[in-house]
Amino acid sequence: MMPIKMTTSTSTCTIGNAWIVRKPKGPILPEPNTATNTKPSLRWCTVILFLVNICNAVAFSKKMTPPSPKGAIATSGVRVPVPRVPWHEDNTIYADEGPENKEVRRLIEEGDGCVRIFGYGSLCWNPGADGGLSKASQTLGRVRGYKRVWAQKSTDHRGTHDFRGVVCTLLTEDEYYSVLDNSGGTVGTFLSSSVSIDSTSSRITSTSDNDNDNDNDNDSTSSNNNDKTASVHTTKAEKFDKDMVTEGVIFCVPPELVYETLAELDFREKEGYARNVCEVVEEGSNKTYKALIYRGTPDNPVFSSRRLVDFPLCAAIMSVAIGPSGANDVYLNNLDVFLKKIQNFATQHDDTTILAEMVRCFQNNYQLYFLSGGGSNQHNQLLLNRPEIPSLIVAEDAHLRTEIVLPTPLAPTEDRDRSPSSLHNPPKAIFAGGGHSALLTKSGRLFLWGWNDDLQCGAESKSESTAIADRTRARATAPTDPQPLPFVEPLQDIAVETAALGFSHTLVVEKQTGRLYAFGSDERGQVTGRRNVPLSDVAQSPRTPVFLEHEEVAIVGAGLFHSAVVTKRGDLITFGCDRFGQSNLPKRDGMDNTHGCNDKEDHCRWKPVDADRIVDVSCGRRHTVAVDSLNRIWTFGENKHGQLGRKTQQKKGCGPSLVNTEGKIEKDDTVRVYCGWSHTIIHVRGASNGRNKFFGFGRNDKGEIGALSGTR
């Protein structure tokens, strides 16, 4: 049994995917299936979900990394060039020679000691109450050749290191199209001014009464009849004329306030922003001046291409993020109000307006959960299959950790009571199956999504392919409709205490009653425990196996084609496929039943003779692992890769036996087990010191148990 170094508070490996939940500082989620003393935010819930490939179990640390001195920085696993100016680690800003770099010094000299500063974000509506900018003269102005985009992560103002908000930055034409080309995004889908969102419902509709949405009063017949989708189809030069003008405020700072103002801005614009000098045009006089701007370029470590192309993700984050300077939506909405007062062509095509409408839509209609995952997305189990953003569609593997938004409808009580506490339905656990995923809340709402061909997500849920087809047809009739994120509905009629996801079936335990319900594929008896089930048999609605009708269930586990439950009395009951001994069923050749198994149905009731109960269980592809009340580890089933953690004479059909954990587990420790496809993870929480230790055994050719070599 090999120890594993991890930075997580708990981990789980499932038969289809592996996930790890990290519990950083701040209001993040509780451990799966356990209570927590952490009090989350009332406005939002964050869940870190790693749905990595079926053989992998990995952990990540959320910490911003400044540029390395060797010429590259790491941002989500991608190496990018070091910016043109040095990174000041103390202030987390790009600058040279403190508050005065060479370009700024020339700007001051050319202005006879004065300096103009162009504000395009929070400076437009909040230059500071007592700072240098508040004492400087202000005029409206614009900068041509730069586009305002919402792509800069914020931990110092509108978010935290645990949950980063989003603020705006400026990109040049080349930078903007380079980001689009590299990400494969088509943000123009969301930019048409003919689109509006009804913030009192979940609908996003078009305000145009016809197919022609001209932005001026010219009736020229040369206008494209599909002009409302021109932001998608126009050439770069045409889009440059429309989108690459940014409105803002020009501050003229007198000589006596220059140093004070630059010092303030160096601190205020500290996270990833660089100084640039550009030409700005003063409103009214149309005079051109050189001005200083602070902007985050695409090579800074907190720039997010995903936020630039994925408006729903960006808006979802801004709808809930809060930082030291306040709520993220306040920043967005105040800038939106500022731009609407200007009312010109450039502001009508600014991303800010559509994002502000999306934010209101999310806040009025959705309960959002923020996940992070990777691995197979073949059946949209990572919620990344969105036709309007081609770069997100990942057919097989998302090898890098990917941000995910789970959009759920507000519960009925939340619709009636709009108090902050009612908007918070905190997560309790997350689960991953062969092609479907689930999130369980403390109130018992279970959200299932992904593969549903065998109704493993419930009878009411559409299959992933059907859902995509429906959205594609909808977009064909309304190509400019950005489509709000479709709701993932909760499982109907059952308040869930805990759950387990197999390859193509699901087990849930009902709150209060402890009754087990199973649904999905039953081709090996993994749902009902019946013998000789037709291969195409599917449980179309949740059902309880006959032998469990009078049992209260505490813990459940689901494998490839088998299931396991632990009753409130501490019995382990297994059923389903037993080809490799994973269900511990009786021999069918008339041999004596030595494990207390029932030969009338395909199920086995078992617990060690010298322990009063089983306290945890987990199922892999073809093996099962259980923990008894003496903190001993029992394993049975296939042992081809050493996933049973002990030597056996055969590779399959191995009955229950103990794993040697001497020196690794004390009797008062808390022990939990997790099974992957062909590997096992043991999580031990020390009773004396509260420290977490992880041990793994089984298949390791892809680093499933974290070791550099070996299989055990």
XYZ file of C-alpha atoms in Angstrom:
712
model
C 0.000 0.000 0.000
C 1.652 3.180 -1.221
C 1.229 6.586 0.481
C 0.062 9.461 -1.714
C 0.929 13.126 -1.238
C -2.196 15.226 -1.764
C -3.418 18.706 -0.824
C -7.089 17.817 -0.648
C -9.435 17.322 2.230
C -11.147 14.346 0.615
C -10.989 12.367 -2.611
C -13.036 9.911 -4.584
C -12.297 7.732 -7.571
C -15.272 6.320 -9.425
C -15.607 3.701 -12.101
C -16.029 6.258 -14.865
C -14.092 9.188 -13.527
C -12.183 10.259 -10.479
C -12.888 13.381 -8.530
C -11.238 15.227 -5.720
C -12.811 17.865 -3.594
C -10.464 20.554 -2.308
C -11.404 22.600 0.715
C -9.390 25.851 0.595
C -9.768 28.784 2.935
C -13.049 30.626 2.739
C -16.632 29.657 1.972
C -16.150 26.535 -0.119
C -17.984 23.244 -0.002
C -18.177 20.553 2.675
C -16.639 17.147 2.258
C -18.849 14.697 0.340
C -21.398 12.835 2.476
C -20.217 14.562 5.653
C -21.192 17.650 7.566
C -18.983 20.702 7.815
C -18.545 23.573 10.193
C -17.609 25.956 7.391
C -20.305 28.582 6.850
C -20.579 29.291 3.105
C -21.627 32.563 1.531
C -25.365 33.135 1.401
C -25.241 34.250 -2.224
C -23.491 31.378 -3.881
C -22.020 27.924 -3.604
C -18.720 26.757 -5.020
C -17.852 23.150 -5.641
C -14.513 21.964 -6.956
C -15.153 18.902 -9.122
C -12.431 16.969 -10.868
C -13.945 14.505 -13.315
C -10.609 13.313 -14.631
C -10.130 10.352 -16.889
C -11.130 6.924 -15.637
C -7.601 6.070 -14.519
C -6.563 9.362 -12.997
C -6.778 10.987 -9.606
C -5.127 14.398 -9.415
C -5.230 17.517 -7.266
C -4.612 21.152 -8.109
C -3.764 24.153 -5.958
C -5.491 27.468 -6.718
C -2.715 29.984 -6.439
C -1.757 32.700 -8.876
C 1.754 32.217 -10.223
C 3.785 35.258 -11.310
C 6.033 34.970 -14.349
C 9.029 32.741 -13.831
C 12.478 34.236 -14.417
C 13.208 31.596 -17.042
C 11.102 33.190 -19.741
C 7.630 31.738 -19.400
C 4.705 31.649 -17.042
C 2.247 28.866 -16.392
C -1.451 29.619 -16.733
C -3.693 26.558 -16.468
C -0.955 24.393 -17.906
C -0.258 26.645 -20.905
C 3.111 28.318 -21.315
C 3.007 31.905 -22.575
C 5.755 34.502 -23.120
C 6.872 36.819 -20.362
C 5.373 40.327 -20.785
C 7.446 43.140 -22.144
C 7.903 44.847 -18.784
C 9.013 43.312 -15.490
C 6.622 41.838 -12.959
C 6.737 43.532 -9.560
C 5.937 40.713 -7.171
C 5.314 42.957 -4.146
C 2.623 44.964 -5.937
C 1.600 42.212 -8.416
C 1.819 44.713 -11.255
C 3.799 45.099 -14.457
C 5.910 48.234 -14.120
C 9.481 49.452 -14.455
C 11.226 51.664 -11.898
C 8.265 51.847 -9.503
C 5.618 54.495 -10.141
C 7.550 56.046 -13.016
C 8.566 53.986 -16.034
C 10.275 55.384 -19.102
C 7.175 55.658 -21.265
C 5.272 57.502 -18.546
C 8.220 59.823 -17.941
C 8.220 60.837 -21.608
C 4.465 61.354 -21.441
C 4.873 63.686 -18.464
C 7.654 65.613 -20.162
C 5.596 66.095 -23.327
C 2.681 67.331 -21.240
C 4.731 69.931 -19.369
C 4.361 68.013 -16.150
C 0.702 67.086 -16.635
C -0.437 63.580 -17.522
C -3.682 62.366 -19.041
C -5.085 59.048 -17.886
C -7.822 57.160 -19.699
C -10.295 55.244 -17.530
C -12.521 52.596 -19.081
C -13.580 50.470 -16.078
C -14.327 51.431 -12.488
C -12.572 54.788 -13.016
C -15.553 55.841 -15.130
C -17.844 55.832 -12.118
C -15.506 55.672 -9.124
C -12.264 57.641 -9.519
C -11.828 57.644 -5.756
C -13.260 59.938 -3.130
C -10.063 61.599 -1.906
C -7.376 60.534 -4.363
C -5.539 62.445 -7.026
C -7.983 61.521 -9.790
C -10.907 62.978 -7.874
C -9.149 66.349 -7.995
C -8.234 66.135 -11.700
C -10.372 67.535 -14.501
C -12.526 65.016 -16.339
C -13.971 64.818 -19.841
C -15.629 62.045 -21.799
C -13.427 60.473 -24.428
C -12.684 57.387 -26.433
C -9.767 55.299 -27.508
C -9.712 53.819 -30.983
C -7.976 50.560 -31.726
C -8.771 48.992 -28.346
C -11.741 46.861 -27.330
C -13.112 46.567 -23.796
C -13.347 42.890 -22.860
C -14.299 41.110 -19.655
C -11.435 38.686 -19.303
C -9.361 39.719 -16.281
C -9.711 37.618 -13.137
C -9.941 39.636 -9.944
C -8.867 38.575 -6.481
C -8.024 41.994 -5.056
C -11.232 43.939 -5.780
C -14.210 41.951 -7.056
C -13.306 38.437 -6.015
C -11.014 36.405 -3.784
C -8.306 33.816 -4.315
C -10.910 31.152 -3.566
C -13.409 32.554 -6.079
C -12.095 35.052 -8.585
C -14.354 37.724 -9.990
C -14.123 39.254 -13.467
C -13.174 42.820 -14.401
C -12.602 44.449 -17.758
C -9.432 45.194 -19.661
C -8.494 46.586 -23.084
C -7.133 44.560 -25.987
C -5.723 45.728 -29.286
C -7.185 44.368 -32.498
C -4.323 41.892 -32.943
C -4.565 40.723 -29.326
C -8.317 40.325 -29.518
C -8.355 38.253 -32.699
C -5.373 36.242 -31.566
C -7.310 35.206 -28.471
C -10.334 34.298 -30.590
C -8.241 32.342 -33.061
C -6.467 30.415 -30.333
C -9.642 29.626 -28.401
C -11.891 28.897 -31.357
C -14.544 31.134 -29.824
C -17.218 33.112 -31.627
C -18.089 35.814 -29.154
C -19.998 37.648 -31.862
C -22.837 35.233 -31.120
C -23.512 37.283 -28.009
C -22.817 40.797 -29.274
C -25.763 41.758 -31.419
C -27.608 44.819 -30.163
C -30.868 43.174 -31.262
C -30.632 40.787 -28.357
C -32.179 41.484 -24.991
C -32.759 39.357 -21.931
C -35.937 39.267 -19.916
C -34.427 39.417 -16.444
C -37.708 38.383 -14.822
C -37.710 35.043 -16.611
C -35.208 32.611 -18.018
C -35.890 33.716 -21.608
C -33.469 35.622 -23.789
C -35.268 37.147 -26.735
C -34.754 39.379 -29.750
C -36.112 42.925 -29.644
C -36.048 43.293 -33.403
C -39.397 43.088 -35.215
C -37.831 42.009 -38.482
C -34.787 40.359 -39.935
C -33.051 43.650 -40.689
C -31.517 45.440 -37.693
C -29.759 48.534 -38.996
C -27.924 50.604 -36.436
C -28.384 53.919 -38.247
C -31.119 55.815 -40.062
C -29.658 55.183 -43.510
C -32.079 53.214 -45.684
C -29.341 52.173 -48.065
C -30.252 48.977 -49.894
C -26.663 47.847 -49.624
C -27.207 46.931 -45.965
C -26.975 43.245 -45.265
C -30.389 41.775 -44.421
C -28.695 39.610 -41.827
C -26.955 42.565 -40.231
C -28.016 41.536 -36.756
C -25.608 38.615 -37.011
C -22.924 40.718 -38.647
C -20.739 40.493 -35.573
C -20.277 36.840 -36.423
C -19.874 37.074 -40.160
C -18.210 40.403 -40.918
C -14.575 40.689 -41.787
C -11.970 41.693 -39.274
C -11.702 45.161 -40.807
C -15.444 45.736 -40.515
C -15.524 44.453 -36.954
C -12.556 46.649 -36.145
C -14.551 49.726 -37.128
C -17.528 48.637 -35.020
C -15.998 47.104 -31.929
C -12.555 48.619 -31.549
C -13.701 51.932 -30.111
C -13.948 52.139 -26.339
C -15.673 54.957 -24.510
C -14.428 56.175 -21.147
C -13.201 59.144 -19.157
C -10.067 61.240 -19.766
C -8.491 62.598 -16.584
C -6.070 65.499 -16.881
C -3.824 65.321 -13.820
C -1.903 68.525 -12.927
C 1.842 68.320 -12.115
C 1.380 68.547 -8.334
C -0.873 65.449 -8.328
C 0.985 63.246 -10.817
C 3.115 61.241 -8.390
C 0.268 60.813 -5.938
C -2.082 59.654 -8.693
C 0.368 57.193 -10.246
C 1.097 55.655 -6.871
C -2.633 55.232 -6.240
C -3.206 53.633 -9.625
C -0.205 51.340 -9.289
C -1.855 49.902 -6.202
C -5.428 50.010 -7.479
C -4.649 48.359 -10.817
C -2.214 45.933 -9.286
C -3.306 42.487 -10.395
C -1.881 41.772 -13.816
C -2.170 45.260 -15.307
C 0.519 46.845 -17.452
C 1.075 50.534 -18.296
C 0.594 51.596 -21.887
C 0.451 54.955 -23.675
C -2.224 55.383 -26.328
C -4.005 58.116 -28.249
C -7.399 59.220 -26.984
C -10.013 61.500 -28.546
C -11.769 64.067 -26.394
C -15.557 64.115 -26.751
C -16.940 67.322 -28.259
C -13.670 68.931 -29.340
C -12.406 65.769 -31.092
C -8.894 66.746 -30.017
C -6.381 63.913 -29.821
C -4.060 63.458 -26.849
C -1.624 60.862 -25.620
C -2.813 59.238 -22.411
C -1.765 56.556 -19.971
C -3.881 53.432 -19.619
C -3.615 50.454 -17.308
C -4.618 47.235 -19.005
C -4.218 43.496 -18.608
C -2.699 42.019 -21.738
C -3.324 38.380 -22.774
C 0.095 37.340 -21.465
C -0.571 38.366 -17.873
C -1.137 35.481 -15.441
C -4.728 36.338 -14.537
C -6.053 36.898 -18.065
C -8.766 34.393 -19.011
C -9.465 33.632 -22.671
C -12.336 31.414 -21.566
C -14.163 34.344 -19.978
C -13.759 36.394 -23.145
C -15.437 33.788 -25.370
C -17.827 32.233 -22.829
C -20.304 34.950 -21.892
C -22.571 32.686 -19.795
C -19.638 31.594 -17.625
C -18.412 35.176 -17.302
C -21.867 36.471 -16.366
C -22.483 33.591 -13.964
C -19.293 34.410 -12.087
C -20.071 38.119 -11.926
C -23.568 37.392 -10.647
C -22.204 35.969 -7.390
C -18.574 37.040 -6.887
C -17.729 39.370 -4.003
C -14.327 40.876 -3.190
C -12.711 43.441 -0.911
C -14.120 46.284 -3.030
C -17.630 44.864 -3.128
C -19.887 42.731 -5.303
C -18.815 42.021 -8.862
C -22.237 42.835 -10.280
C -22.063 46.357 -8.802
C -18.884 46.992 -10.814
C -20.540 45.693 -13.978
C -23.874 47.462 -13.509
C -22.339 50.837 -12.677
C -20.258 50.718 -15.818
C -23.325 49.662 -17.797
C -25.232 52.690 -16.457
C -22.326 54.968 -17.404
C -22.235 53.623 -20.974
C -25.993 53.850 -21.442
C -25.866 57.560 -20.587
C -23.466 58.107 -23.486
C -25.831 56.411 -25.960
C -23.683 56.176 -29.057
C -22.794 53.546 -31.621
C -19.749 52.239 -29.764
C -21.569 51.729 -26.458
C -24.404 49.857 -28.196
C -21.885 47.239 -29.315
C -20.086 46.990 -25.987
C -20.020 43.609 -24.268
C -20.941 45.247 -20.976
C -24.657 45.587 -21.729
C -25.324 41.987 -22.716
C -23.309 40.731 -19.742
C -25.272 42.969 -17.365
C -28.537 41.566 -18.711
C -27.264 38.014 -18.361
C -26.223 38.687 -14.780
C -29.720 39.884 -13.897
C -31.190 36.820 -15.587
C -28.977 34.510 -13.520
C -29.714 36.328 -10.284
C -33.482 36.231 -10.772
C -33.897 32.680 -12.036
C -30.947 30.466 -11.203
C -29.134 28.777 -8.365
C -25.599 28.388 -9.706
C -22.942 25.894 -8.646
C -19.363 26.330 -9.822
C -17.419 23.172 -10.554
C -13.974 22.366 -11.857
C -13.413 19.160 -13.770
C -11.528 17.258 -16.401
C -11.559 13.893 -18.140
C -14.119 12.401 -20.458
C -16.876 14.661 -21.759
C -18.229 12.228 -24.324
C -21.738 12.481 -22.889
C -21.508 16.086 -21.639
C -20.813 14.937 -18.098
C -18.587 18.026 -17.784
C -21.330 20.343 -19.103
C -18.998 21.638 -21.816
C -21.007 20.774 -24.932
C -22.307 24.196 -25.949
C -22.743 24.625 -29.727
C -22.442 28.418 -29.519
C -18.867 28.064 -28.189
C -17.089 25.474 -30.367
C -13.878 25.665 -28.331
C -15.672 24.188 -25.300
C -16.970 21.065 -27.005
C -14.667 18.328 -25.749
C -15.674 14.954 -27.146
C -13.390 12.692 -25.150
C -10.938 14.234 -22.716
C -10.474 17.607 -21.067
C -6.929 17.061 -19.869
C -6.694 20.391 -18.097
C -8.844 21.406 -15.201
C -11.843 23.198 -16.694
C -14.292 25.626 -15.118
C -17.884 24.408 -15.165
C -21.162 26.081 -14.265
C -24.052 23.907 -13.096
C -27.225 25.960 -13.727
C -30.164 24.827 -11.597
C -33.622 26.327 -11.061
C -34.499 27.985 -7.786
C -36.366 25.701 -5.409
C -40.068 26.516 -4.902
C -39.426 27.943 -1.432
C -36.735 30.158 -2.910
C -39.221 31.522 -5.433
C -41.548 32.581 -2.634
C -38.936 33.938 -0.244
C -36.281 36.188 -1.758
C -34.308 36.642 1.465
C -30.569 35.943 1.108
C -30.704 32.802 3.231
C -33.347 31.234 0.984
C -31.116 31.679 -2.051
C -28.476 29.456 -0.575
C -28.850 25.718 -1.097
C -25.366 24.500 -0.193
C -23.825 21.445 -1.805
C -23.266 18.313 0.208
C -21.548 15.933 -2.216
C -20.615 15.340 -5.832
C -20.545 12.047 -7.733
C -19.180 10.795 -11.049
C -20.293 7.752 -13.030
C -19.367 6.161 -16.317
C -20.891 8.957 -18.388
C -23.047 10.918 -15.958
C -22.415 13.182 -12.994
C -24.399 14.436 -10.006
C -24.445 17.085 -7.324
C -26.351 16.642 -4.049
C -27.402 19.556 -1.863
C -27.917 19.518 1.883
C -31.639 19.912 1.354
C -31.741 16.655 -0.605
C -31.953 17.951 -4.175
C -29.993 15.660 -6.497
C -29.019 17.072 -9.894
C -28.017 14.506 -12.509
C -26.647 15.257 -15.975
C -24.757 13.600 -18.790
C -25.338 10.199 -20.363
C -28.987 9.142 -20.021
C -29.554 6.468 -22.651
C -30.438 3.993 -19.887
C -32.312 6.643 -17.850
C -29.521 6.701 -15.278
C -30.187 10.446 -14.908
C -33.891 9.868 -14.382
C -36.830 9.473 -16.740
C -37.463 13.224 -16.974
C -33.965 14.075 -18.175
C -33.247 14.308 -21.884
C -30.278 12.477 -23.287
C -27.286 14.670 -23.975
C -27.520 14.171 -27.739
C -31.239 15.086 -27.728
C -30.605 18.222 -25.681
C -27.882 19.394 -28.079
C -30.131 18.682 -31.060
C -32.931 20.748 -29.489
C -30.606 23.680 -28.858
C -29.199 23.450 -32.380
C -32.709 23.585 -33.879
C -33.565 26.544 -31.656
C -30.487 28.432 -32.803
C -31.338 27.705 -36.433
C -34.586 29.637 -36.006
C -33.070 32.360 -33.803
C -29.357 32.525 -34.642
C -28.687 35.584 -32.498
C -30.364 34.187 -29.384
C -27.488 33.563 -26.942
C -29.585 30.970 -25.086
C -29.348 31.069 -21.297
C -27.681 28.037 -19.835
C -30.341 25.298 -19.811
C -31.481 24.227 -16.361
C -30.339 20.924 -14.921
C -33.479 19.802 -13.108
C -33.387 17.937 -9.782
C -34.504 14.345 -9.426
C -38.250 14.414 -8.927
C -40.229 13.163 -5.907
C -37.253 11.954 -3.850
C -35.330 13.938 -1.240
C -31.914 12.288 -1.324
C -29.589 11.600 1.597
C -26.720 10.087 -0.408
C -26.109 8.544 -3.823
C -23.716 6.490 -5.940
C -23.248 6.472 -9.706
C -22.244 3.347 -11.598
C -21.368 2.946 -15.230
C -24.979 3.199 -16.406
C -27.070 3.016 -13.241
C -27.711 5.184 -10.191
C -28.439 4.426 -6.540
C -30.022 6.940 -4.167
C -31.026 6.762 -0.506
C -34.132 8.665 0.517
C -33.937 11.134 3.379
C -35.910 10.276 6.518
C -36.799 6.734 5.417
C -33.373 5.388 4.410
C -35.053 3.550 1.526
C -32.883 2.630 -1.446
C -34.027 3.543 -4.947
C -32.193 2.377 -8.058
C -32.651 3.221 -11.727
C -30.845 2.874 -15.028
C -29.446 -0.215 -16.731
C -30.346 -3.501 -15.030
C -28.739 -5.844 -17.520
C -26.637 -7.572 -14.826
C -29.101 -7.172 -11.971
C -27.313 -4.096 -10.602
C -30.671 -2.343 -10.031
C -33.045 -5.112 -8.923
C -30.723 -8.005 -8.049
C -32.685 -10.312 -10.364
C -31.156 -13.249 -12.176
C -31.264 -13.680 -15.974
C -32.179 -10.086 -16.710
C -32.443 -9.230 -20.450
C -29.428 -7.274 -21.625
C -31.635 -4.397 -22.729
C -33.556 -4.178 -19.447
C -33.795 -0.643 -18.088
C -35.430 0.522 -14.866
C -37.484 3.412 -16.215
C -38.382 4.711 -12.765
C -36.649 4.466 -9.385
C -37.340 1.124 -7.747
C -36.322 -0.760 -4.621
C -34.929 -4.310 -4.852
C -37.270 -6.790 -3.152
C -34.656 -7.855 -0.613
C -34.172 -4.226 0.495
C -37.808 -3.220 0.863
C -37.640 -3.429 4.660
C -34.070 -2.190 5.093
C -32.805 1.252 6.056
C -29.706 2.015 4.004
C -26.876 4.256 5.205
C -24.137 3.968 2.538
C -24.192 3.022 -1.147
C -21.598 2.098 -3.762
C -21.931 1.470 -7.502
C -19.499 -0.281 -9.822
C -19.458 -1.104 -13.492
C -22.285 -3.660 -13.283
C -22.674 -4.263 -9.547
C -23.967 -2.439 -6.481
C -23.337 -2.428 -2.733
C -25.187 -0.968 0.229
C -24.521 -0.811 3.952
C -27.652 -0.985 6.087
C -28.262 0.952 9.281
C -27.615 -2.325 11.125
C -24.157 -2.509 9.549
C -24.721 -5.344 7.063
C -23.038 -5.191 3.656
C -25.412 -6.225 0.873
C -24.033 -6.670 -2.636
C -25.836 -7.540 -5.866
C -25.422 -7.459 -9.629
C -22.641 -8.883 -11.767
C -20.381 -11.358 -9.973
C -18.285 -12.660 -12.838
C -15.118 -11.536 -11.057
C -16.362 -12.079 -7.508
C -17.133 -8.390 -6.992
C -20.609 -9.102 -5.549
C -19.453 -12.004 -3.332
C -22.407 -14.104 -4.469
C -22.787 -17.804 -3.643
C -21.315 -20.394 -5.959
C -23.833 -21.625 -8.472
C -22.474 -25.166 -8.696
C -24.076 -26.243 -5.390
C -21.134 -25.469 -3.161
C -21.851 -24.497 0.437
C -22.648 -20.850 1.089
C -19.932 -19.694 3.447
C -20.729 -15.980 3.394
C -24.372 -15.855 4.464
C -25.530 -15.156 0.902
C -29.086 -15.665 -0.268
C -29.250 -18.088 -3.163
C -32.817 -17.114 -4.115
C -31.812 -13.744 -5.496
C -28.532 -12.381 -6.727
C -27.551 -10.660 -3.525
C -25.252 -11.325 -0.593
C -25.595 -10.136 3.004
C -22.234 -10.127 4.764
C -20.143 -8.736 7.571
C -17.081 -10.082 9.414
C -17.879 -12.489 12.243
C -15.604 -10.606 14.665
C -16.881 -7.060 13.889
C -20.299 -5.677 14.661
C -20.759 -3.698 11.448
C -19.467 -2.400 8.108
C -18.936 1.367 8.180
C -17.991 2.209 4.567
C -17.977 0.634 1.106
C -16.909 1.556 -2.421
C -17.117 -0.262 -5.751
C -14.659 -0.262 -8.631
C -15.049 -1.714 -12.060
C -14.796 -5.321 -10.852
C -13.847 -5.089 -7.193
C -15.338 -3.984 -3.886
C -13.679 -2.497 -0.809
C -15.249 -2.225 2.646
C -14.246 -0.916 6.086
C -15.463 -2.608 9.271
C -16.014 -1.150 12.744
C -12.482 -2.170 13.761
C -11.062 0.031 10.971
C -9.950 -2.976 8.950
C -9.996 -2.949 5.148
C -11.722 -5.862 3.378
C -11.456 -6.366 -0.381
C -12.899 -8.859 -2.859
C -13.358 -9.301 -6.618
C -10.772 -8.877 -9.374
C -7.103 -8.411 -8.486
C -5.494 -8.196 -11.924
C -3.809 -4.875 -11.120
C -3.379 -5.341 -7.396
C -6.491 -3.271 -6.673
C -7.330 -5.536 -3.715
C -4.186 -4.395 -1.924
C -3.041 -7.938 -1.135
C -1.521 -10.927 -2.869
C -3.933 -13.528 -4.193
C -3.480 -16.826 -5.992
C -5.943 -15.921 -8.708
C -6.688 -12.705 -10.562
C -10.465 -12.869 -10.112
C -13.092 -14.456 -7.906
C -11.256 -13.482 -4.749
C -13.424 -13.625 -1.638
C -13.412 -11.099 1.218
C -10.062 -10.873 2.955
C -8.083 -8.308 4.937
C -5.544 -5.794 3.659
C -2.479 -5.384 5.840
C -2.677 -1.834 7.222
C -0.399 -2.294 10.219
C 1.256 1.001 11.173
C -0.943 2.986 8.797
C -4.370 2.983 10.464
C -5.135 3.280 14.176
C -8.368 1.998 15.675
C -9.721 5.479 16.444
C -8.894 7.000 13.059
C -11.621 7.871 10.551
C -11.263 5.729 7.436
C -12.976 6.111 4.089
C -12.454 4.136 0.887
C -12.770 5.120 -2.767
C -12.508 2.857 -5.807
C -11.536 3.823 -9.322
C -11.679 1.656 -12.419
C -8.887 -0.638 -11.252
C -7.364 1.125 -8.268
C -8.232 1.936 -4.667
C -7.616 4.986 -2.463
C -7.754 4.840 1.345
C -8.334 8.127 3.179
C -7.274 8.157 6.824
C -7.964 11.078 9.144
C -5.883 10.826 12.296
C -7.852 10.814 15.560
C -5.017 12.379 17.549
C -3.842 15.108 15.158
C -6.636 15.450 12.585
C -4.180 15.022 9.715
C -5.265 13.485 6.428
C -3.296 10.634 4.885
C -3.965 8.878 1.604
C -2.824 5.406 0.570
C -3.338 3.784 -2.798
C -2.956 0.443 -4.509
C -3.864 -1.000 -7.877
C -3.332 0.092 -11.448
C -0.854 2.922 -11.838
C 0.282 3.056 -15.458
C -1.245 6.525 -15.761
C -0.376 7.676 -12.251
C -3.767 6.759 -10.795
C -2.388 6.415 -7.287
C 0.112 9.208 -7.644
C 3.303 7.140 -7.456
C 6.089 7.482 -9.995
C 6.500 3.778 -10.594
C 5.100 0.435 -9.578
C 1.543 -0.803 -9.409
C 1.031 -1.041 -5.626
